[in-house]
mmCIF file of C-alpha atoms in Angstrom:
data_model
loop_
_atom_site.group_PDB
_atom_site.id
_atom_site.type_symbol
_atom_site.label_atom_id
_atom_site.label_comp_id
_atom_site.label_asym_id
_atom_site.label_seq_id
_atom_site.Cartn_x
_atom_site.Cartn_y
_atom_site.Cartn_z
ATOM 1 C CA MET R 1 -17.318 59.201 -39.784
ATOM 2 C CA ASP R 2 -19.480 56.198 -40.459
ATOM 3 C CA LEU R 3 -18.624 53.813 -43.279
ATOM 4 C CA PRO R 4 -18.933 53.443 -46.176
ATOM 5 C CA ALA R 5 -17.367 56.805 -47.059
ATOM 6 C CA VAL R 6 -15.759 58.499 -50.034
ATOM 7 C CA VAL R 7 -12.355 59.863 -49.053
ATOM 8 C CA THR R 8 -9.863 62.084 -50.857
ATOM 9 C CA THR R 9 -6.271 62.153 -49.660
ATOM 10 C CA ASP R 10 -3.438 64.618 -49.407
ATOM 11 C CA LEU R 11 -0.654 64.522 -51.970
ATOM 12 C CA ARG R 12 1.968 63.495 -49.420
ATOM 13 C CA LEU R 13 -0.102 61.003 -47.445
ATOM 14 C CA ASN R 14 2.341 58.179 -48.155
ATOM 15 C CA GLN R 15 4.823 56.766 -50.624
ATOM 16 C CA PRO R 16 3.046 54.912 -53.422
ATOM 17 C CA ARG R 17 4.106 51.305 -53.991
ATOM 18 C CA TYR R 18 5.937 50.748 -57.211
ATOM 19 C CA VAL R 19 4.653 47.912 -59.365
ATOM 20 C CA LYS R 20 7.089 45.018 -59.667
ATOM 21 C CA LEU R 21 7.757 43.443 -63.053
ATOM 22 C CA PRO R 22 6.252 40.027 -62.133
ATOM 23 C CA ASP R 23 3.055 41.827 -61.107
ATOM 24 C CA ILE R 24 2.940 43.640 -64.440
ATOM 25 C CA LEU R 25 3.205 40.264 -66.199
ATOM 26 C CA LYS R 26 0.576 38.742 -63.942
ATOM 27 C CA ALA R 27 -1.775 41.619 -64.682
ATOM 28 C CA LYS R 28 -2.024 40.440 -68.301
ATOM 29 C CA SER R 29 -3.796 37.274 -67.188
ATOM 30 C CA LYS R 30 -6.292 38.999 -64.884
ATOM 31 C CA PRO R 31 -9.897 39.211 -66.134
ATOM 32 C CA LEU R 32 -10.930 42.562 -67.568
ATOM 33 C CA VAL R 33 -14.605 43.344 -67.054
ATOM 34 C CA ALA R 34 -16.172 46.056 -69.218
ATOM 35 C CA LEU R 35 -19.324 47.666 -67.820
ATOM 36 C CA THR R 36 -21.718 49.948 -69.647
ATOM 37 C CA PRO R 37 -23.488 52.891 -67.986
ATOM 38 C CA ALA R 38 -26.847 51.159 -68.688
ATOM 39 C CA GLU R 39 -25.782 48.090 -66.688
ATOM 40 C CA LEU R 40 -25.070 50.399 -63.754
ATOM 41 C CA GLY R 41 -28.461 52.071 -64.125
ATOM 42 C CA VAL R 42 -26.994 55.408 -65.183
ATOM 43 C CA ALA R 43 -28.264 57.484 -68.101
ATOM 44 C CA LEU R 44 -25.468 59.736 -69.321
ATOM 45 C CA LYS R 45 -26.330 63.071 -70.831
ATOM 46 C CA PRO R 46 -23.652 65.639 -71.580
ATOM 47 C CA MET R 47 -24.240 68.723 -69.437
ATOM 48 C CA LEU R 48 -21.066 70.613 -70.324
ATOM 49 C CA ARG R 49 -19.761 71.339 -73.816
ATOM 50 C CA VAL R 50 -16.271 72.612 -74.618
ATOM 51 C CA VAL R 51 -16.708 75.510 -77.035
ATOM 52 C CA LYS R 52 -13.039 76.262 -77.630
ATOM 53 C CA VAL R 53 -9.589 75.784 -76.155
ATOM 54 C CA GLU R 54 -6.940 78.492 -76.386
ATOM 55 C CA PRO R 55 -3.431 79.049 -75.080
ATOM 56 C CA PRO R 56 -3.424 81.236 -71.970
ATOM 57 C CA PRO R 57 -2.179 84.823 -72.227
ATOM 58 C CA GLN R 58 1.602 84.859 -71.906
ATOM 59 C CA ARG R 59 3.427 87.072 -69.451
ATOM 60 C CA GLN R 60 5.875 89.489 -71.008
ATOM 61 C CA LYS R 61 9.471 88.688 -70.296
ATOM 62 C CA GLY R 62 10.824 91.159 -67.772
ATOM 63 C CA VAL R 63 14.167 92.744 -67.038
ATOM 64 C CA MET R 64 17.277 91.186 -65.510
ATOM 65 C CA VAL R 65 19.122 92.964 -62.727
ATOM 66 C CA LYS R 66 22.661 92.178 -61.673
ATOM 67 C CA ASP R 67 22.608 92.518 -57.890
ATOM 68 C CA ALA R 68 20.477 93.110 -54.805
ATOM 69 C CA ALA R 69 20.927 96.886 -55.000
ATOM 70 C CA GLU R 70 19.507 97.006 -58.531
ATOM 71 C CA LEU R 71 16.676 94.713 -57.483
ATOM 72 C CA VAL R 72 15.663 97.014 -54.642
ATOM 73 C CA ALA R 73 15.892 100.008 -56.986
ATOM 74 C CA ALA R 74 13.681 98.247 -59.567
ATOM 75 C CA LEU R 75 11.088 97.393 -56.911
ATOM 76 C CA LYS R 76 11.116 101.006 -55.776
ATOM 77 C CA THR R 77 10.602 102.254 -59.336
ATOM 78 C CA LYS R 78 7.557 100.008 -59.639
ATOM 79 C CA GLY R 79 6.212 101.479 -56.405
ATOM 80 C CA LEU R 80 6.234 98.110 -54.663
ATOM 81 C CA LEU R 81 8.114 99.114 -51.531
ATOM 82 C CA MET C 1 -33.460 88.284 -63.436
ATOM 83 C CA THR C 2 -30.801 85.726 -62.597
ATOM 84 C CA ASN C 3 -30.729 84.535 -59.015
ATOM 85 C CA VAL C 4 -27.139 83.872 -57.992
ATOM 86 C CA LEU C 5 -26.351 82.319 -54.629
ATOM 87 C CA VAL C 6 -22.833 82.767 -53.241
ATOM 88 C CA VAL C 7 -21.654 80.671 -50.302
ATOM 89 C CA ALA C 8 -19.578 82.680 -47.841
ATOM 90 C CA GLU C 9 -16.279 81.324 -46.569
ATOM 91 C CA HIS C 10 -15.261 82.617 -43.149
ATOM 92 C CA ASP C 11 -13.367 81.678 -40.009
ATOM 93 C CA GLY C 12 -16.229 82.439 -37.633
ATOM 94 C CA ARG C 13 -15.205 86.080 -37.172
ATOM 95 C CA THR C 14 -14.132 87.439 -40.552
ATOM 96 C CA VAL C 15 -15.403 86.848 -44.058
ATOM 97 C CA SER C 16 -12.552 85.801 -46.345
ATOM 98 C CA SER C 17 -11.411 87.940 -49.242
ATOM 99 C CA ALA C 18 -12.094 84.835 -51.339
ATOM 100 C CA THR C 19 -15.793 85.445 -50.618
ATOM 101 C CA ALA C 20 -15.555 89.075 -51.755
ATOM 102 C CA ARG C 21 -13.826 87.907 -54.946
ATOM 103 C CA THR C 22 -16.562 85.340 -55.549
ATOM 104 C CA VAL C 23 -19.154 88.095 -55.158
ATOM 105 C CA ARG C 24 -17.273 90.122 -57.787
ATOM 106 C CA CYS C 25 -17.404 87.115 -60.115
ATOM 107 C CA ALA C 26 -21.136 86.678 -59.457
ATOM 108 C CA ALA C 27 -21.730 90.330 -60.330
ATOM 109 C CA ALA C 28 -20.314 89.634 -63.814
ATOM 110 C CA ILE C 29 -23.261 87.346 -64.595
ATOM 111 C CA PRO C 30 -25.778 89.375 -66.664
ATOM 112 C CA ASN C 31 -28.699 90.669 -64.545
ATOM 113 C CA ALA C 32 -27.382 88.927 -61.458
ATOM 114 C CA GLU C 33 -29.414 89.307 -58.283
ATOM 115 C CA ILE C 34 -26.866 88.206 -55.702
ATOM 116 C CA ALA C 35 -27.708 86.569 -52.388
ATOM 117 C CA VAL C 36 -24.931 85.381 -50.100
ATOM 118 C CA VAL C 37 -25.551 82.540 -47.671
ATOM 119 C CA ALA C 38 -23.447 82.105 -44.529
ATOM 120 C CA PHE C 39 -23.442 79.036 -42.302
ATOM 121 C CA ALA C 40 -22.292 80.120 -38.865
ATOM 122 C CA ALA C 41 -22.772 79.940 -35.124
ATOM 123 C CA ASN C 42 -23.686 83.394 -33.761
ATOM 124 C CA GLY C 43 -23.094 84.819 -37.224
ATOM 125 C CA ALA C 44 -24.824 88.203 -36.905
ATOM 126 C CA ALA C 45 -21.549 90.142 -37.126
ATOM 127 C CA LEU C 46 -20.432 88.052 -40.091
ATOM 128 C CA ALA C 47 -23.702 88.680 -41.876
ATOM 129 C CA ASP C 48 -23.235 92.426 -41.355
ATOM 130 C CA GLN C 49 -19.790 92.275 -42.979
ATOM 131 C CA ILE C 50 -21.195 90.411 -45.969
ATOM 132 C CA ALA C 51 -24.115 92.822 -46.248
ATOM 133 C CA THR C 52 -21.781 95.722 -47.065
ATOM 134 C CA LEU C 53 -20.112 94.005 -50.045
ATOM 135 C CA GLU C 54 -20.888 95.794 -53.297
ATOM 136 C CA GLY C 55 -23.456 93.948 -55.390
ATOM 137 C CA VAL C 56 -24.951 91.877 -52.562
ATOM 138 C CA ARG C 57 -28.755 92.227 -52.480
ATOM 139 C CA ARG C 58 -29.596 89.836 -49.644
ATOM 140 C CA VAL C 59 -27.708 87.971 -46.954
ATOM 141 C CA LEU C 60 -29.112 84.637 -45.819
ATOM 142 C CA LEU C 61 -27.841 83.595 -42.423
ATOM 143 C CA VAL C 62 -28.145 79.992 -41.280
ATOM 144 C CA ASP C 63 -27.340 80.466 -37.609
ATOM 145 C CA ASN C 64 -26.862 77.164 -35.821
ATOM 146 C CA ALA C 65 -24.438 76.064 -33.100
ATOM 147 C CA LEU C 66 -23.639 73.077 -35.335
ATOM 148 C CA HIS C 67 -21.842 75.448 -37.675
ATOM 149 C CA ALA C 68 -19.214 76.523 -35.165
ATOM 150 C CA HIS C 69 -17.068 74.077 -37.120
ATOM 151 C CA PRO C 70 -18.572 73.987 -40.599
ATOM 152 C CA LEU C 71 -18.758 70.550 -42.190
ATOM 153 C CA ALA C 72 -19.513 70.160 -45.875
ATOM 154 C CA ALA C 73 -21.610 67.092 -45.110
ATOM 155 C CA LEU C 74 -23.957 69.222 -42.971
ATOM 156 C CA MET C 75 -23.995 72.312 -45.142
ATOM 157 C CA ALA C 76 -24.612 70.534 -48.453
ATOM 158 C CA PRO C 77 -28.232 69.391 -47.927
ATOM 159 C CA GLN C 78 -29.193 72.784 -46.450
ATOM 160 C CA LEU C 79 -27.511 74.590 -49.302
ATOM 161 C CA ALA C 80 -29.291 72.429 -51.863
ATOM 162 C CA GLU C 81 -32.590 73.410 -50.206
ATOM 163 C CA ILE C 82 -31.769 77.132 -50.085
ATOM 164 C CA ALA C 83 -30.629 77.004 -53.727
ATOM 165 C CA THR C 84 -34.159 76.197 -54.917
ATOM 166 C CA GLY C 85 -35.029 78.741 -57.584
ATOM 167 C CA CYS C 86 -31.426 79.862 -58.042
ATOM 168 C CA SER C 87 -29.723 79.691 -61.426
ATOM 169 C CA HIS C 88 -26.135 79.680 -60.115
ATOM 170 C CA VAL C 89 -24.574 78.522 -56.853
ATOM 171 C CA LEU C 90 -21.021 79.836 -56.511
ATOM 172 C CA ALA C 91 -18.252 79.386 -53.947
ATOM 173 C CA PRO C 92 -14.529 80.145 -54.007
ATOM 174 C CA ALA C 93 -12.320 77.376 -55.438
ATOM 175 C CA THR C 94 -10.543 77.049 -52.105
ATOM 176 C CA THR C 95 -10.451 73.960 -49.905
ATOM 177 C CA PHE C 96 -13.804 75.142 -48.546
ATOM 178 C CA GLY C 97 -15.590 75.385 -51.886
ATOM 179 C CA LYS C 98 -13.920 72.355 -53.403
ATOM 180 C CA ASP C 99 -15.158 70.280 -50.473
ATOM 181 C CA LEU C 100 -18.705 71.611 -50.417
ATOM 182 C CA LEU C 101 -19.899 72.271 -53.947
ATOM 183 C CA PRO C 102 -19.505 68.812 -55.532
ATOM 184 C CA GLN C 103 -21.894 67.506 -52.878
ATOM 185 C CA VAL C 104 -24.368 70.266 -53.694
ATOM 186 C CA ALA C 105 -24.084 69.552 -57.435
ATOM 187 C CA ALA C 106 -24.835 65.892 -56.757
ATOM 188 C CA LEU C 107 -27.837 66.724 -54.560
ATOM 189 C CA LEU C 108 -29.205 69.099 -57.189
ATOM 190 C CA GLY C 109 -28.461 66.588 -59.957
ATOM 191 C CA THR C 110 -26.707 69.292 -61.929
ATOM 192 C CA VAL C 111 -23.366 70.181 -63.460
ATOM 193 C CA GLN C 112 -20.373 71.766 -61.718
ATOM 194 C CA VAL C 113 -18.107 74.216 -63.516
ATOM 195 C CA SER C 114 -14.800 74.327 -61.627
ATOM 196 C CA ASP C 115 -12.233 77.144 -61.449
ATOM 197 C CA ILE C 116 -14.261 79.797 -63.275
ATOM 198 C CA MET C 117 -11.801 82.499 -64.375
ATOM 199 C CA ALA C 118 -14.151 84.579 -66.537
ATOM 200 C CA ILE C 119 -17.874 84.836 -67.213
ATOM 201 C CA GLU C 120 -18.899 85.235 -70.858
ATOM 202 C CA THR C 121 -22.652 84.749 -70.552
ATOM 203 C CA ALA C 122 -24.913 83.238 -67.886
ATOM 204 C CA THR C 123 -24.122 79.788 -69.298
ATOM 205 C CA ARG C 124 -20.661 80.251 -70.818
ATOM 206 C CA PHE C 125 -17.450 80.371 -68.798
ATOM 207 C CA ARG C 126 -13.685 80.281 -69.202
ATOM 208 C CA ARG C 127 -11.645 77.936 -67.053
ATOM 209 C CA PRO C 128 -8.033 76.716 -67.002
ATOM 210 C CA ILE C 129 -7.244 73.135 -68.017
ATOM 211 C CA TYR C 130 -4.027 71.080 -68.258
ATOM 212 C CA ALA C 131 -2.433 72.810 -65.261
ATOM 213 C CA GLY C 132 -3.163 76.225 -66.764
ATOM 214 C CA ASN C 133 -1.467 75.408 -70.081
ATOM 215 C CA ALA C 134 -4.748 76.024 -71.868
ATOM 216 C CA VAL C 135 -7.944 77.950 -71.282
ATOM 217 C CA ALA C 136 -11.209 76.225 -72.174
ATOM 218 C CA THR C 137 -14.465 78.030 -72.889
ATOM 219 C CA VAL C 138 -17.328 75.825 -71.753
ATOM 220 C CA GLU C 139 -21.086 76.085 -72.202
ATOM 221 C CA VAL C 140 -23.558 74.412 -69.871
ATOM 222 C CA ALA C 141 -26.668 72.905 -71.441
ATOM 223 C CA ALA C 142 -29.090 73.955 -68.718
ATOM 224 C CA LEU C 143 -29.322 75.842 -65.454
ATOM 225 C CA PRO C 144 -29.040 75.647 -62.503
ATOM 226 C CA LEU C 145 -25.318 75.148 -62.262
ATOM 227 C CA VAL C 146 -22.846 74.953 -59.434
ATOM 228 C CA GLY C 147 -19.497 76.668 -59.874
ATOM 229 C CA THR C 148 -16.236 77.205 -58.039
ATOM 230 C CA VAL C 149 -14.495 80.513 -58.713
ATOM 231 C CA ARG C 150 -10.762 80.869 -59.318
ATOM 232 C CA ILE C 151 -10.285 83.691 -56.862
ATOM 233 C CA ALA C 152 -6.953 84.846 -58.329
ATOM 234 C CA SER C 153 -8.894 85.939 -61.422
ATOM 235 C CA PHE C 154 -11.180 88.414 -59.633
ATOM 236 C CA GLN C 155 -10.667 91.498 -57.489
ATOM 237 C CA PRO C 156 -12.575 91.567 -54.181
ATOM 238 C CA ALA C 157 -15.959 93.310 -54.236
ATOM 239 C CA ALA C 158 -15.681 96.665 -52.492
ATOM 240 C CA ALA C 159 -16.941 96.806 -48.900
ATOM 241 C CA GLY C 160 -18.772 99.485 -47.013
ATOM 242 C CA ALA C 161 -20.917 101.058 -49.721
ATOM 243 C CA SER C 162 -24.401 99.868 -48.816
ATOM 244 C CA HIS C 163 -26.110 97.533 -46.409
ATOM 245 C CA ALA C 164 -28.163 94.666 -47.787
ATOM 246 C CA PRO C 165 -30.924 93.172 -45.619
ATOM 247 C CA VAL C 166 -30.017 90.117 -43.544
ATOM 248 C CA GLU C 167 -32.568 87.305 -43.357
ATOM 249 C CA HIS C 168 -32.412 84.373 -40.977
ATOM 250 C CA VAL C 169 -33.215 81.111 -42.711
ATOM 251 C CA THR C 170 -33.820 77.745 -41.121
ATOM 252 C CA PRO C 171 -33.613 74.946 -43.666
ATOM 253 C CA THR C 172 -35.731 71.912 -42.910
ATOM 254 C CA ALA C 173 -33.433 69.396 -44.623
ATOM 255 C CA SER C 174 -32.573 66.549 -42.289
ATOM 256 C CA LEU C 175 -28.899 66.657 -41.406
ATOM 257 C CA PRO C 176 -26.701 63.591 -41.744
ATOM 258 C CA THR C 177 -24.953 62.281 -38.635
ATOM 259 C CA HIS C 178 -22.363 60.209 -40.492
ATOM 260 C CA THR C 179 -19.689 62.908 -40.333
ATOM 261 C CA ARG C 180 -18.764 64.558 -37.037
ATOM 262 C CA PHE C 181 -16.303 67.270 -36.108
ATOM 263 C CA VAL C 182 -13.474 65.964 -33.911
ATOM 264 C CA SER C 183 -10.794 68.620 -33.715
ATOM 265 C CA GLN C 184 -8.969 71.244 -35.710
ATOM 266 C CA THR C 185 -5.299 72.186 -35.710
ATOM 267 C CA VAL C 186 -4.417 75.587 -37.085
ATOM 268 C CA ALA C 187 -0.814 76.275 -38.018
ATOM 269 C CA ALA C 188 0.212 79.100 -35.719
ATOM 270 C CA GLY C 189 2.063 81.949 -37.322
ATOM 271 C CA ASP C 190 2.281 85.700 -37.304
ATOM 272 C CA ARG C 191 2.659 85.966 -41.087
ATOM 273 C CA PRO C 192 -0.300 87.063 -43.233
ATOM 274 C CA ASP C 193 -2.478 84.415 -44.844
ATOM 275 C CA LEU C 194 -0.836 83.064 -47.997
ATOM 276 C CA GLN C 195 -4.024 83.005 -50.029
ATOM 277 C CA SER C 196 -4.901 86.666 -49.536
ATOM 278 C CA ALA C 197 -1.530 88.332 -48.853
ATOM 279 C CA ARG C 198 -0.473 91.342 -50.940
ATOM 280 C CA ARG C 199 3.137 90.215 -50.859
ATOM 281 C CA VAL C 200 4.441 86.649 -50.897
ATOM 282 C CA VAL C 201 8.004 85.340 -50.604
ATOM 283 C CA SER C 202 8.438 81.699 -51.642
ATOM 284 C CA GLY C 203 11.387 79.370 -51.291
ATOM 285 C CA GLY C 204 12.298 76.324 -53.346
ATOM 286 C CA ARG C 205 14.682 73.422 -53.395
ATOM 287 C CA GLY C 206 17.551 75.890 -53.891
ATOM 288 C CA LEU C 207 17.387 76.705 -50.168
ATOM 289 C CA GLY C 208 18.793 73.242 -49.482
ATOM 290 C CA SER C 209 17.435 72.640 -45.957
ATOM 291 C CA ALA C 210 14.702 73.495 -43.494
ATOM 292 C CA GLU C 211 17.323 75.471 -41.568
ATOM 293 C CA ASN C 212 18.126 77.614 -44.616
ATOM 294 C CA PHE C 213 14.424 78.046 -45.331
ATOM 295 C CA LYS C 214 14.307 80.388 -42.316
ATOM 296 C CA ARG C 215 15.991 82.961 -44.555
ATOM 297 C CA ILE C 216 12.701 83.112 -46.456
ATOM 298 C CA ASP C 217 10.928 83.902 -43.175
ATOM 299 C CA GLU C 218 13.382 86.748 -42.533
ATOM 300 C CA LEU C 219 12.812 88.308 -45.941
ATOM 301 C CA ALA C 220 9.048 87.854 -45.576
ATOM 302 C CA ALA C 221 9.052 89.461 -42.120
ATOM 303 C CA LEU C 222 10.887 92.470 -43.517
ATOM 304 C CA LEU C 223 8.313 92.916 -46.285
ATOM 305 C CA GLY C 224 5.279 92.016 -44.170
ATOM 306 C CA ALA C 225 4.785 89.193 -46.656
ATOM 307 C CA ALA C 226 3.288 85.716 -46.430
ATOM 308 C CA VAL C 227 5.600 82.732 -46.860
ATOM 309 C CA GLY C 228 5.108 80.184 -49.626
ATOM 310 C CA ALA C 229 7.051 77.208 -50.940
ATOM 311 C CA SER C 230 7.421 75.189 -54.106
ATOM 312 C CA ARG C 231 6.336 71.577 -54.190
ATOM 313 C CA ALA C 232 9.998 70.515 -54.259
ATOM 314 C CA ALA C 233 10.645 72.419 -51.023
ATOM 315 C CA VAL C 234 7.602 70.888 -49.337
ATOM 316 C CA ASP C 235 8.430 67.381 -50.588
ATOM 317 C CA SER C 236 11.937 67.799 -49.183
ATOM 318 C CA GLY C 237 10.492 68.766 -45.797
ATOM 319 C CA PHE C 238 11.808 72.346 -45.827
ATOM 320 C CA ALA C 239 8.337 73.810 -45.357
ATOM 321 C CA PRO C 240 4.921 72.547 -44.213
ATOM 322 C CA ASN C 241 2.242 71.320 -46.637
ATOM 323 C CA GLU C 242 -0.053 74.303 -46.327
ATOM 324 C CA LEU C 243 2.581 76.682 -47.694
ATOM 325 C CA GLN C 244 2.711 74.975 -51.084
ATOM 326 C CA VAL C 245 2.043 77.300 -53.997
ATOM 327 C CA GLY C 246 1.044 75.858 -57.357
ATOM 328 C CA GLN C 247 -1.386 73.570 -59.058
ATOM 329 C CA THR C 248 -1.670 71.125 -56.172
ATOM 330 C CA GLY C 249 -1.241 73.850 -53.555
ATOM 331 C CA LYS C 250 -2.553 77.402 -53.386
ATOM 332 C CA ILE C 251 -3.240 79.543 -56.429
ATOM 333 C CA ILE C 252 -2.427 83.109 -55.504
ATOM 334 C CA ALA C 253 -2.392 86.579 -57.033
ATOM 335 C CA PRO C 254 -0.354 88.885 -54.797
ATOM 336 C CA GLU C 255 0.895 92.309 -55.896
ATOM 337 C CA LEU C 256 4.463 91.165 -55.363
ATOM 338 C CA TYR C 257 5.723 87.589 -55.589
ATOM 339 C CA ILE C 258 9.375 86.834 -54.855
ATOM 340 C CA ALA C 259 10.553 83.335 -55.831
ATOM 341 C CA VAL C 260 13.852 82.357 -54.237
ATOM 342 C CA GLY C 261 15.640 79.209 -55.385
ATOM 343 C CA ILE C 262 12.596 78.075 -57.389
ATOM 344 C CA SER C 263 13.243 76.799 -60.915
ATOM 345 C CA GLY C 264 9.648 77.371 -62.018
ATOM 346 C CA ALA C 265 8.040 74.066 -62.978
ATOM 347 C CA ILE C 266 4.827 74.642 -64.937
ATOM 348 C CA GLN C 267 2.784 73.398 -61.964
ATOM 349 C CA HIS C 268 4.325 76.141 -59.830
ATOM 350 C CA LEU C 269 3.889 78.856 -62.468
ATOM 351 C CA THR C 270 0.182 77.962 -62.668
ATOM 352 C CA GLY C 271 -0.157 79.063 -59.071
ATOM 353 C CA ILE C 272 1.486 82.472 -59.494
ATOM 354 C CA LYS C 273 0.846 83.781 -62.976
ATOM 355 C CA ASP C 274 -1.809 86.225 -61.863
ATOM 356 C CA ALA C 275 0.666 87.923 -59.555
ATOM 357 C CA ARG C 276 1.101 91.593 -60.488
ATOM 358 C CA THR C 277 4.917 91.523 -60.290
ATOM 359 C CA ILE C 278 7.073 88.392 -60.137
ATOM 360 C CA VAL C 279 10.660 88.584 -58.921
ATOM 361 C CA ALA C 280 12.927 85.558 -59.372
ATOM 362 C CA ILE C 281 16.255 84.881 -57.674
ATOM 363 C CA ASN C 282 17.943 81.717 -58.940
ATOM 364 C CA LYS C 283 21.461 80.586 -59.713
ATOM 365 C CA ASP C 284 20.468 78.938 -63.020
ATOM 366 C CA ALA C 285 20.017 81.595 -65.717
ATOM 367 C CA GLU C 286 18.149 79.039 -67.859
ATOM 368 C CA ALA C 287 15.508 78.314 -65.169
ATOM 369 C CA PRO C 288 11.942 78.617 -66.561
ATOM 370 C CA ILE C 289 10.990 80.988 -63.732
ATOM 371 C CA PHE C 290 12.885 83.737 -65.608
ATOM 372 C CA GLU C 291 10.487 83.350 -68.558
ATOM 373 C CA VAL C 292 7.653 84.751 -66.439
ATOM 374 C CA ALA C 293 9.594 86.969 -64.046
ATOM 375 C CA ASP C 294 9.221 90.749 -64.318
ATOM 376 C CA ILE C 295 12.509 91.168 -62.512
ATOM 377 C CA GLY C 296 15.139 88.439 -62.580
ATOM 378 C CA LEU C 297 18.365 88.141 -60.650
ATOM 379 C CA VAL C 298 20.810 85.339 -61.426
ATOM 380 C CA GLY C 299 23.157 84.442 -58.614
ATOM 381 C CA ASP C 300 23.803 82.555 -55.414
ATOM 382 C CA LEU C 301 20.842 83.168 -53.138
ATOM 383 C CA PHE C 302 22.986 82.696 -50.037
ATOM 384 C CA ALA C 303 25.076 85.674 -51.127
ATOM 385 C CA ILE C 304 22.127 87.721 -52.392
ATOM 386 C CA LEU C 305 19.653 87.333 -49.515
ATOM 387 C CA PRO C 306 21.738 88.944 -46.751
ATOM 388 C CA GLU C 307 22.496 91.938 -48.976
ATOM 389 C CA LEU C 308 18.879 92.137 -50.132
ATOM 390 C CA ASN C 309 17.659 92.084 -46.523
ATOM 391 C CA GLU C 310 20.087 94.831 -45.601
ATOM 392 C CA ARG C 311 19.134 97.083 -48.503
ATOM 393 C CA LEU C 312 15.418 96.486 -48.012
ATOM 394 C CA ALA C 313 15.758 97.328 -44.340
ATOM 395 C CA GLU C 314 17.360 100.656 -45.325
ATOM 396 C CA VAL C 315 14.648 101.503 -47.843
ATOM 397 C CA LEU C 316 11.749 100.454 -45.636
ATOM 398 C CA ARG C 317 13.011 102.135 -42.507
#
């Protein structure tokens, strides 16, 4: 592809670098620039509103079997084999 | 009348069940008039398959040799053009849809609703948030909208009932040349596709090695099941990336899901909780997987699997 490009990466692309303590200290002295949407020429208008948030339906806890034979029998009973 | 446009996902020969599930979702929108668009090279046969899906009123075929290897960068501007006059543009929330639809939303200057799991009204949807730990109901302020559909939440639309008309469309949008197809590598395998399989057997860190992971393949072969893996198993190199089931992998809804040596981290459970029946085999009785399992078996998987294989072979013979 031609550049510039926006790229997303796979989870296991590489091992992230861990931040060293001196770098964390140094970060405190770095300038922090705050930009507003207006400065970037963007007018924000909310297009999506969250009406409500609920817990998802829970699965019922199932049965425990004690060995492979019982497991196969249980699967058979459920008509899964 | 609500004009809903569904984008078909296919491999050049067959339309994916994810597409049929997206059509089912589209049909839940009140007064939906559903058109399905397919980008393909020599796609007449594909269009015919789509035309028989229940609820489809029109099939729009964009037949172009360029689409032998579909690229989101090429499809997006054409899709934005075809979507003129539509209220909803939907695609499955698979790699395909997640790649394509954000570009379309940007081109249309509109909102995207991701991972739709239920339709309440034409502008109100339910979707999972926080790795499936909560369900949000969201309302969009205005149409059109672009949406990806959580395919595990919908059954596939029935095929074969009717035959909708197929129209050839030739968008005039100029196509970008910045992204070009180079090559494609498909993982070879004789197991069913993980995303659409009726049965799935997954292995986790409990297997201990890539060598031991082959036991999952044996069990899967016996059941005619697809093979999956937990993130821990993939991170440890026991199984390839594309087998990962869970929040950052595939979200699936098979009839039977067997988790072997998987503890059941919330990110994994998110990927499987729409499975009809979940079976868990794990040596730790306290593992969270047993909280969601319909059938649980506590024990050493290396002792259980050979016996399970033997007994299954007897029953299935």
